[in-house]
């Protein structure tokens, strides 16, 4: 991936410039000691997962301020906009049945997020689809995970076909910031919530020199590690047998998203049912992949995009997934059900 390689080169060049400026000691340390820094680490719960962060700024006050801002931005996103489980959020408002089918007004932000999702739905041939809420509810995987699989029964094929009737991104009618869903349709932003959070949090981090924010399977890097080393993002072994099976080294501002069938699933009578659905069948996607990691430059909007792409590629499988990744100049690491690791667009 050209862009990734270019930024790594830029980072190296800056690093060397720091040394030739006459600072003493070992390269990496001298760069950091050139300015006063303060680090802030912490974690909070967001969208049913943990957000953990490590952020280094020029002063403790700046580091503290950024942490407060990213916590607040996450809270607002979940409760005021994205969660379909919070009454009063914009998505809940959209999901409420409307008697006459008239369009409802939503914020420009949500309108932009939905537009980006619909564009990816079209480009991925429908593999990515935020209109699958009725299907997610029917399968109830999240609920089953919370109950540790107790008394879980997969839905009948008849019920799956009936839920599928209530899905379909191409049935959503929108004009500007007004939108109408067909009867029974439920929007589910679960595939992009963490990526959107990273985009919004990223707008608050101009005072951060080096940092990392990890929201469930989505991560944003800023610069490099305090100390000068690249960030190393481990790729989890989908089988759980070993901790990590691969890694990606990043220096610069990136977003990384992973979708995996091992993340949320329930087993019944020896069959695993996971949380990523194939909109064409209504069943958990079986594309031969068990994990998909997408790496992109952290430009505005790429948190959403990398999060959505990892889900889309998981559904599409290896060949079509690699094509889609290259259309977006995204780096990917795919792990197949047989344990093969495929890297593309990364150094
Ligand atoms: P992720 O872990 O980012 O791949 O997102 C998975 C979540 O996205 C699921 O828990 C569902 O809420 C939702 N989802 C499942 N299948 C799809 C799909 N094909 N397109 C969009 N969202 C999906
Ligand atoms: Mg995703």
Short mmCIF file of C-alpha atoms and ligand atoms in Angstrom, two decimals:
data_model
loop_
_atom_site.label_atom_id
_atom_site.label_comp_id
_atom_site.label_asym_id
_atom_site.label_seq_id
_atom_site.Cartn_x
_atom_site.Cartn_y
_atom_site.Cartn_z
CA UNK A 1 0.00 0.00 0.00
CA UNK A 2 1.72 3.09 -1.27
CA UNK A 3 0.31 5.55 1.22
CA UNK A 4 1.27 3.43 4.21
CA UNK A 5 4.79 2.97 2.96
CA UNK A 6 5.09 6.70 2.26
CA UNK A 7 4.08 7.69 5.79
CA UNK A 8 6.51 5.23 7.28
CA UNK A 9 9.24 6.82 5.24
CA UNK A 10 8.17 10.27 6.39
CA UNK A 11 8.28 9.12 10.00
CA UNK A 12 11.79 7.76 9.52
CA UNK A 13 12.92 10.97 7.89
CA UNK A 14 11.60 13.07 10.77
CA UNK A 15 13.26 10.78 13.19
CA UNK A 16 16.62 11.17 11.54
CA UNK A 17 16.15 14.92 11.30
CA UNK A 18 15.72 14.92 15.08
CA UNK A 19 19.09 13.22 15.48
CA UNK A 20 20.99 15.38 13.07
CA UNK A 21 19.68 18.45 14.89
CA UNK A 22 22.32 17.58 17.45
CA UNK A 23 20.37 15.94 20.24
CA UNK A 24 22.42 13.62 22.33
CA UNK A 25 21.90 10.04 23.40
CA UNK A 26 20.06 7.28 21.64
CA UNK A 27 17.94 8.41 18.68
CA UNK A 28 14.50 7.64 19.96
CA UNK A 29 15.02 8.94 23.45
CA UNK A 30 16.56 12.17 22.28
CA UNK A 31 13.52 12.89 20.13
CA UNK A 32 11.17 12.52 23.05
CA UNK A 33 13.26 14.34 25.57
CA UNK A 34 13.37 17.31 23.21
CA UNK A 35 9.98 18.36 24.55
CA UNK A 36 8.12 17.86 27.83
CA UNK A 37 5.44 15.20 27.55
CA UNK A 38 2.73 13.76 29.78
CA UNK A 39 0.96 10.50 29.27
CA UNK A 40 -2.60 9.55 30.12
CA UNK A 41 -3.89 5.99 29.98
CA UNK A 42 -7.32 4.66 30.75
CA UNK A 43 -10.35 2.70 29.64
CA UNK A 44 -14.11 3.08 29.51
CA UNK A 45 -17.07 1.07 28.32
CA UNK A 46 -18.63 2.09 25.01
CA UNK A 47 -21.05 0.31 22.67
CA UNK A 48 -20.85 -2.95 24.61
CA UNK A 49 -17.08 -3.05 24.46
CA UNK A 50 -14.01 -1.51 26.06
CA UNK A 51 -12.22 1.54 24.78
CA UNK A 52 -8.65 1.75 26.02
CA UNK A 53 -6.24 4.52 25.25
CA UNK A 54 -2.73 5.74 25.83
CA UNK A 55 -2.18 9.36 24.85
CA UNK A 56 0.90 11.54 25.16
CA UNK A 57 0.64 15.33 25.00
CA UNK A 58 2.89 18.28 25.76
CA UNK A 59 1.35 18.79 29.21
CA UNK A 60 -0.74 16.85 31.70
CA UNK A 61 -3.56 19.35 31.28
CA UNK A 62 -3.69 18.77 27.51
CA UNK A 63 -3.61 14.98 27.91
CA UNK A 64 -6.40 15.12 30.52
CA UNK A 65 -8.53 17.42 28.35
CA UNK A 66 -8.30 15.12 25.33
CA UNK A 67 -9.26 12.08 27.42
CA UNK A 68 -12.30 13.86 28.75
CA UNK A 69 -13.30 14.95 25.24
CA UNK A 70 -13.02 11.48 23.71
CA UNK A 71 -15.04 9.98 26.56
CA UNK A 72 -17.76 12.60 26.05
CA UNK A 73 -17.78 12.21 22.28
CA UNK A 74 -18.21 8.43 22.63
CA UNK A 75 -21.02 8.84 25.10
CA UNK A 76 -22.87 11.31 22.87
CA UNK A 77 -22.43 9.16 19.78
CA UNK A 78 -23.81 6.07 21.44
CA UNK A 79 -26.68 7.62 23.38
CA UNK A 80 -27.78 10.48 21.16
CA UNK A 81 -27.12 9.08 17.69
CA UNK A 82 -26.11 5.49 17.02
CA UNK A 83 -27.55 3.02 19.51
CA UNK A 84 -30.72 1.23 18.52
CA UNK A 85 -31.00 0.03 22.12
CA UNK A 86 -31.17 3.52 23.64
CA UNK A 87 -34.64 5.06 23.51
CA UNK A 88 -34.30 8.63 22.30
CA UNK A 89 -31.24 8.12 20.08
CA UNK A 90 -31.63 9.22 16.47
CA UNK A 91 -31.39 5.64 15.22
CA UNK A 92 -34.16 4.57 17.63
CA UNK A 93 -36.26 7.46 16.33
CA UNK A 94 -35.70 6.29 12.74
CA UNK A 95 -36.45 2.69 13.64
CA UNK A 96 -39.83 3.55 15.20
CA UNK A 97 -42.57 2.62 12.76
CA UNK A 98 -44.12 5.65 11.11
CA UNK A 99 -47.76 5.31 10.21
CA UNK A 100 -47.72 7.19 6.93
CA UNK A 101 -44.18 6.41 5.73
CA UNK A 102 -43.15 10.08 5.59
CA UNK A 103 -39.46 10.95 5.79
CA UNK A 104 -37.98 11.87 9.17
CA UNK A 105 -35.43 14.63 9.71
CA UNK A 106 -32.07 13.58 11.17
CA UNK A 107 -28.81 15.38 12.01
CA UNK A 108 -26.27 16.10 9.28
CA UNK A 109 -23.81 13.84 11.08
CA UNK A 110 -26.08 10.79 11.02
CA UNK A 111 -27.09 11.58 7.47
CA UNK A 112 -23.39 11.55 6.47
CA UNK A 113 -22.75 8.25 8.28
CA UNK A 114 -25.76 6.61 6.61
CA UNK A 115 -24.75 7.95 3.19
CA UNK A 116 -21.26 6.47 3.59
CA UNK A 117 -22.77 3.12 4.58
CA UNK A 118 -25.16 3.11 1.63
CA UNK A 119 -22.32 3.89 -0.76
CA UNK A 120 -20.37 0.90 0.54
CA UNK A 121 -23.51 -1.25 0.25
CA UNK A 122 -23.69 -0.40 -3.45
CA UNK A 123 -19.96 -0.89 -4.06
CA UNK A 124 -19.87 -4.20 -2.16
CA UNK A 125 -22.87 -5.52 -4.09
CA UNK A 126 -24.96 -5.58 -0.91
CA UNK A 127 -22.49 -7.58 1.23
CA UNK A 128 -22.46 -4.66 3.63
CA UNK A 129 -25.92 -3.61 4.75
CA UNK A 130 -26.94 -1.59 7.82
CA UNK A 131 -30.60 -2.47 7.25
CA UNK A 132 -30.17 -5.97 8.72
CA UNK A 133 -31.51 -5.08 12.19
CA UNK A 134 -34.56 -7.36 11.97
CA UNK A 135 -32.25 -10.24 11.08
CA UNK A 136 -29.75 -9.48 13.88
CA UNK A 137 -32.65 -9.32 16.34
CA UNK A 138 -34.05 -12.62 15.09
CA UNK A 139 -30.73 -14.43 15.44
CA UNK A 140 -30.18 -12.79 18.84
CA UNK A 141 -26.46 -13.61 18.91
CA UNK A 142 -25.55 -10.68 21.17
CA UNK A 143 -28.21 -11.69 23.68
CA UNK A 144 -27.08 -15.32 23.49
CA UNK A 145 -23.46 -14.32 24.15
CA UNK A 146 -24.60 -12.40 27.23
CA UNK A 147 -26.49 -15.51 28.43
CA UNK A 148 -23.47 -17.68 27.59
CA UNK A 149 -25.51 -19.66 25.09
CA UNK A 150 -28.00 -20.98 27.68
CA UNK A 151 -31.26 -22.12 26.02
CA UNK A 152 -30.23 -20.79 22.63
CA UNK A 153 -32.12 -21.99 19.57
CA UNK A 154 -31.28 -20.75 16.07
CA UNK A 155 -34.28 -19.33 14.21
CA UNK A 156 -36.25 -21.37 11.67
CA UNK A 157 -35.61 -20.89 7.97
CA UNK A 158 -39.16 -19.58 7.59
CA UNK A 159 -38.53 -16.87 10.17
CA UNK A 160 -35.20 -16.00 8.53
CA UNK A 161 -36.89 -15.53 5.16
CA UNK A 162 -39.58 -13.36 6.78
CA UNK A 163 -36.91 -11.19 8.49
CA UNK A 164 -35.02 -10.87 5.21
CA UNK A 165 -38.14 -9.27 3.69
CA UNK A 166 -37.66 -6.40 6.13
CA UNK A 167 -34.07 -5.76 5.04
CA UNK A 168 -32.47 -4.22 1.96
CA UNK A 169 -30.46 -1.00 1.80
CA UNK A 170 -31.95 -0.20 -1.62
CA UNK A 171 -35.40 0.19 -0.05
CA UNK A 172 -34.27 3.11 2.13
CA UNK A 173 -35.58 6.42 0.81
CA UNK A 174 -33.46 9.47 1.60
CA UNK A 175 -33.26 13.08 0.47
CA UNK A 176 -30.74 15.39 2.11
CA UNK A 177 -31.10 14.90 5.86
CA UNK A 178 -34.51 13.27 5.61
CA UNK A 179 -34.97 9.55 5.52
CA UNK A 180 -37.74 6.96 5.51
CA UNK A 181 -37.45 3.25 6.19
CA UNK A 182 -39.95 0.74 4.86
CA UNK A 183 -42.24 -0.88 7.40
CA UNK A 184 -40.46 -3.26 9.76
CA UNK A 185 -36.94 -2.23 8.73
CA UNK A 186 -34.47 -1.71 11.57
CA UNK A 187 -31.13 0.02 11.08
CA UNK A 188 -28.20 -1.57 12.91
CA UNK A 189 -25.01 0.53 13.00
CA UNK A 190 -23.12 -2.20 14.90
CA UNK A 191 -20.63 -2.74 12.09
CA UNK A 192 -19.47 0.90 12.03
CA UNK A 193 -20.06 2.35 15.52
CA UNK A 194 -16.50 1.93 16.74
CA UNK A 195 -15.03 3.22 13.51
CA UNK A 196 -17.26 6.31 13.66
CA UNK A 197 -16.14 6.82 17.26
CA UNK A 198 -12.48 6.72 16.15
CA UNK A 199 -13.19 9.32 13.45
CA UNK A 200 -14.91 11.64 15.92
CA UNK A 201 -12.31 11.02 18.66
CA UNK A 202 -9.57 11.66 16.10
CA UNK A 203 -10.88 15.19 15.63
CA UNK A 204 -10.11 15.86 19.32
CA UNK A 205 -6.48 14.73 19.28
CA UNK A 206 -4.58 17.60 17.66
CA UNK A 207 -2.65 18.11 20.95
CA UNK A 208 -1.59 14.46 21.06
CA UNK A 209 1.97 13.71 19.94
CA UNK A 210 1.86 9.94 20.22
CA UNK A 211 -1.09 7.78 21.04
CA UNK A 212 -3.33 4.81 20.48
CA UNK A 213 -7.07 4.41 20.97
CA UNK A 214 -8.53 0.91 20.80
CA UNK A 215 -12.32 0.47 20.64
CA UNK A 216 -13.10 -3.24 20.53
CA UNK A 217 -11.85 -4.49 17.17
CA UNK A 218 -11.05 -1.00 15.86
CA UNK A 219 -7.85 0.92 16.61
CA UNK A 220 -6.47 4.35 15.78
CA UNK A 221 -2.78 5.16 16.00
CA UNK A 222 -1.26 8.63 16.32
CA UNK A 223 2.43 9.02 15.50
CA UNK A 224 4.59 6.36 17.07
CA UNK A 225 5.12 4.81 20.48
CA UNK A 226 6.59 7.06 23.15
CA UNK A 227 10.17 5.89 22.79
CA UNK A 228 10.12 6.01 18.99
CA UNK A 229 9.16 2.43 18.10
CA UNK A 230 6.29 1.70 15.72
CA UNK A 231 2.94 0.60 17.09
CA UNK A 232 2.63 -3.16 16.75
CA UNK A 233 -0.94 -4.37 16.26
CA UNK A 234 -1.33 -8.09 16.89
CA UNK A 235 -3.76 -10.18 14.83
CA UNK A 236 -5.62 -12.60 17.09
CA UNK A 237 -5.61 -16.29 16.29
CA UNK A 238 -9.27 -16.94 15.35
CA UNK A 239 -9.03 -20.46 16.78
CA UNK A 240 -7.89 -19.11 20.14
CA UNK A 241 -5.11 -21.70 20.25
CA UNK A 242 -2.34 -19.13 20.30
CA UNK A 243 -2.60 -15.49 21.27
CA UNK A 244 -1.66 -13.76 18.04
CA UNK A 245 -0.78 -15.23 14.64
CA UNK A 246 0.47 -12.15 12.84
CA UNK A 247 1.05 -8.46 13.40
CA UNK A 248 1.28 -5.16 11.59
CA UNK A 249 3.77 -2.42 12.43
CA UNK A 250 2.56 1.14 12.00
CA UNK A 251 4.21 4.51 12.33
CA UNK A 252 1.82 7.36 11.69
CA UNK A 253 -1.93 7.97 11.84
CA UNK A 254 -3.88 4.86 10.88
CA UNK A 255 -7.16 3.13 11.51
CA UNK A 256 -7.22 -0.65 11.81
CA UNK A 257 -10.41 -2.71 12.05
CA UNK A 258 -10.87 -6.42 12.53
CA UNK A 259 -14.03 -8.47 11.95
CA UNK A 260 -13.97 -12.09 13.04
CA UNK A 261 -16.36 -14.99 13.45
CA UNK A 262 -14.66 -15.72 16.78
CA UNK A 263 -15.65 -12.33 18.28
CA UNK A 264 -19.32 -12.95 19.04
CA UNK A 265 -20.82 -16.36 18.55
CA UNK A 266 -22.89 -19.06 20.14
CA UNK A 267 -22.60 -22.84 19.66
CA UNK A 268 -25.58 -25.15 19.50
CA UNK A 269 -25.40 -28.88 18.75
CA UNK A 270 -21.84 -28.51 17.49
CA UNK A 271 -22.66 -25.67 15.06
CA UNK A 272 -21.20 -22.20 15.52
CA UNK A 273 -23.49 -19.25 14.79
CA UNK A 274 -21.66 -15.93 14.63
CA UNK A 275 -22.70 -12.29 14.38
CA UNK A 276 -21.78 -11.31 10.78
CA UNK A 277 -24.61 -12.08 8.39
CA UNK A 278 -24.67 -12.63 4.67
CA UNK A 279 -27.48 -10.33 3.49
CA UNK A 280 -28.03 -12.64 0.51
CA UNK A 281 -28.91 -15.68 2.64
CA UNK A 282 -29.88 -14.33 6.06
CA UNK A 283 -27.46 -16.79 7.70
CA UNK A 284 -24.08 -16.13 9.37
CA UNK A 285 -21.63 -15.54 6.51
CA UNK A 286 -19.63 -18.56 5.42
CA UNK A 287 -17.08 -17.17 3.02
CA UNK A 288 -14.08 -19.25 4.06
CA UNK A 289 -12.66 -16.40 6.15
CA UNK A 290 -12.51 -16.37 9.93
CA UNK A 291 -10.83 -12.98 10.40
CA UNK A 292 -10.42 -9.82 8.32
CA UNK A 293 -8.21 -6.88 9.31
CA UNK A 294 -8.27 -3.64 7.32
CA UNK A 295 -5.60 -0.92 7.64
CA UNK A 296 -6.13 2.59 6.24
CA UNK A 297 -4.71 6.07 6.62
CA UNK A 298 -6.64 7.87 9.34
CA UNK A 299 -8.08 10.54 7.13
CA UNK A 300 -11.51 11.84 7.97
CA UNK A 301 -14.06 9.11 7.45
CA UNK A 302 -11.66 6.21 7.24
CA UNK A 303 -12.53 4.88 10.70
CA UNK A 304 -16.08 4.29 9.49
CA UNK A 305 -14.79 2.99 6.19
CA UNK A 306 -12.22 0.54 7.59
CA UNK A 307 -14.79 -0.76 10.07
CA UNK A 308 -17.38 -1.21 7.33
CA UNK A 309 -14.85 -2.73 4.92
CA UNK A 310 -13.73 -5.37 7.40
CA UNK A 311 -17.36 -6.51 7.74
CA UNK A 312 -17.96 -6.36 3.97
CA UNK A 313 -14.79 -8.31 3.13
CA UNK A 314 -15.67 -10.92 5.74
CA UNK A 315 -18.96 -11.51 3.90
CA UNK A 316 -17.43 -11.39 0.38
CA UNK A 317 -14.59 -13.85 1.02
CA UNK A 318 -11.02 -13.89 -0.25
CA UNK A 319 -11.16 -13.05 -3.98
CA UNK A 320 -13.91 -10.44 -4.04
CA UNK A 321 -12.74 -9.10 -0.68
CA UNK A 322 -9.21 -8.46 -1.96
CA UNK A 323 -10.64 -6.66 -5.00
CA UNK A 324 -12.75 -4.43 -2.77
CA UNK A 325 -9.76 -3.66 -0.50
CA UNK A 326 -7.60 -2.62 -3.44
CA UNK A 327 -10.36 -0.31 -4.75
CA UNK A 328 -9.96 1.62 -1.49
CA UNK A 329 -6.16 1.31 -1.35
CA UNK A 330 -6.62 -0.48 1.98
CA UNK A 331 -4.11 -2.90 3.49
CA UNK A 332 -5.59 -6.22 4.62
CA UNK A 333 -4.72 -9.33 6.57
CA UNK A 334 -7.13 -12.20 5.97
CA UNK A 335 -7.16 -15.44 7.92
CA UNK A 336 -8.98 -18.31 6.21
CA UNK A 337 -10.89 -21.06 7.97
CA UNK A 338 -7.93 -23.33 7.14
CA UNK A 339 -5.53 -21.02 8.96
CA UNK A 340 -3.91 -19.51 5.86
CA UNK A 341 -2.81 -15.90 6.34
CA UNK A 342 -3.09 -13.58 3.31
CA UNK A 343 -1.53 -10.13 3.43
CA UNK A 344 -2.18 -7.55 0.77
CA UNK A 345 -1.35 -3.86 0.38
CA UNK A 346 0.91 -3.84 3.44
CA UNK A 347 4.69 -3.85 3.66
P1 LIG B 1 -18.10 -6.04 12.88
O1 LIG B 1 -17.71 -6.80 14.09
O2 LIG B 1 -17.55 -4.65 12.80
O3 LIG B 1 -17.83 -6.80 11.62
O4 LIG B 1 -19.68 -5.79 12.95
C1 LIG B 1 -20.57 -6.83 13.15
C2 LIG B 1 -21.92 -6.27 13.53
O5 LIG B 1 -22.48 -5.60 12.39
C3 LIG B 1 -22.91 -7.33 13.90
O6 LIG B 1 -22.92 -7.54 15.30
C4 LIG B 1 -24.23 -6.75 13.40
O7 LIG B 1 -24.73 -5.83 14.34
C5 LIG B 1 -23.83 -5.98 12.17
N1 LIG B 1 -23.81 -6.76 10.92
C6 LIG B 1 -23.81 -8.11 10.75
N2 LIG B 1 -23.72 -8.46 9.47
C7 LIG B 1 -23.65 -7.28 8.76
C8 LIG B 1 -23.53 -6.97 7.36
N3 LIG B 1 -23.47 -7.92 6.43
N4 LIG B 1 -23.47 -5.66 7.03
C9 LIG B 1 -23.52 -4.68 7.96
N5 LIG B 1 -23.65 -4.92 9.29
C10 LIG B 1 -23.69 -6.20 9.69
MG1 LIG B 2 -16.89 -3.55 11.16
#
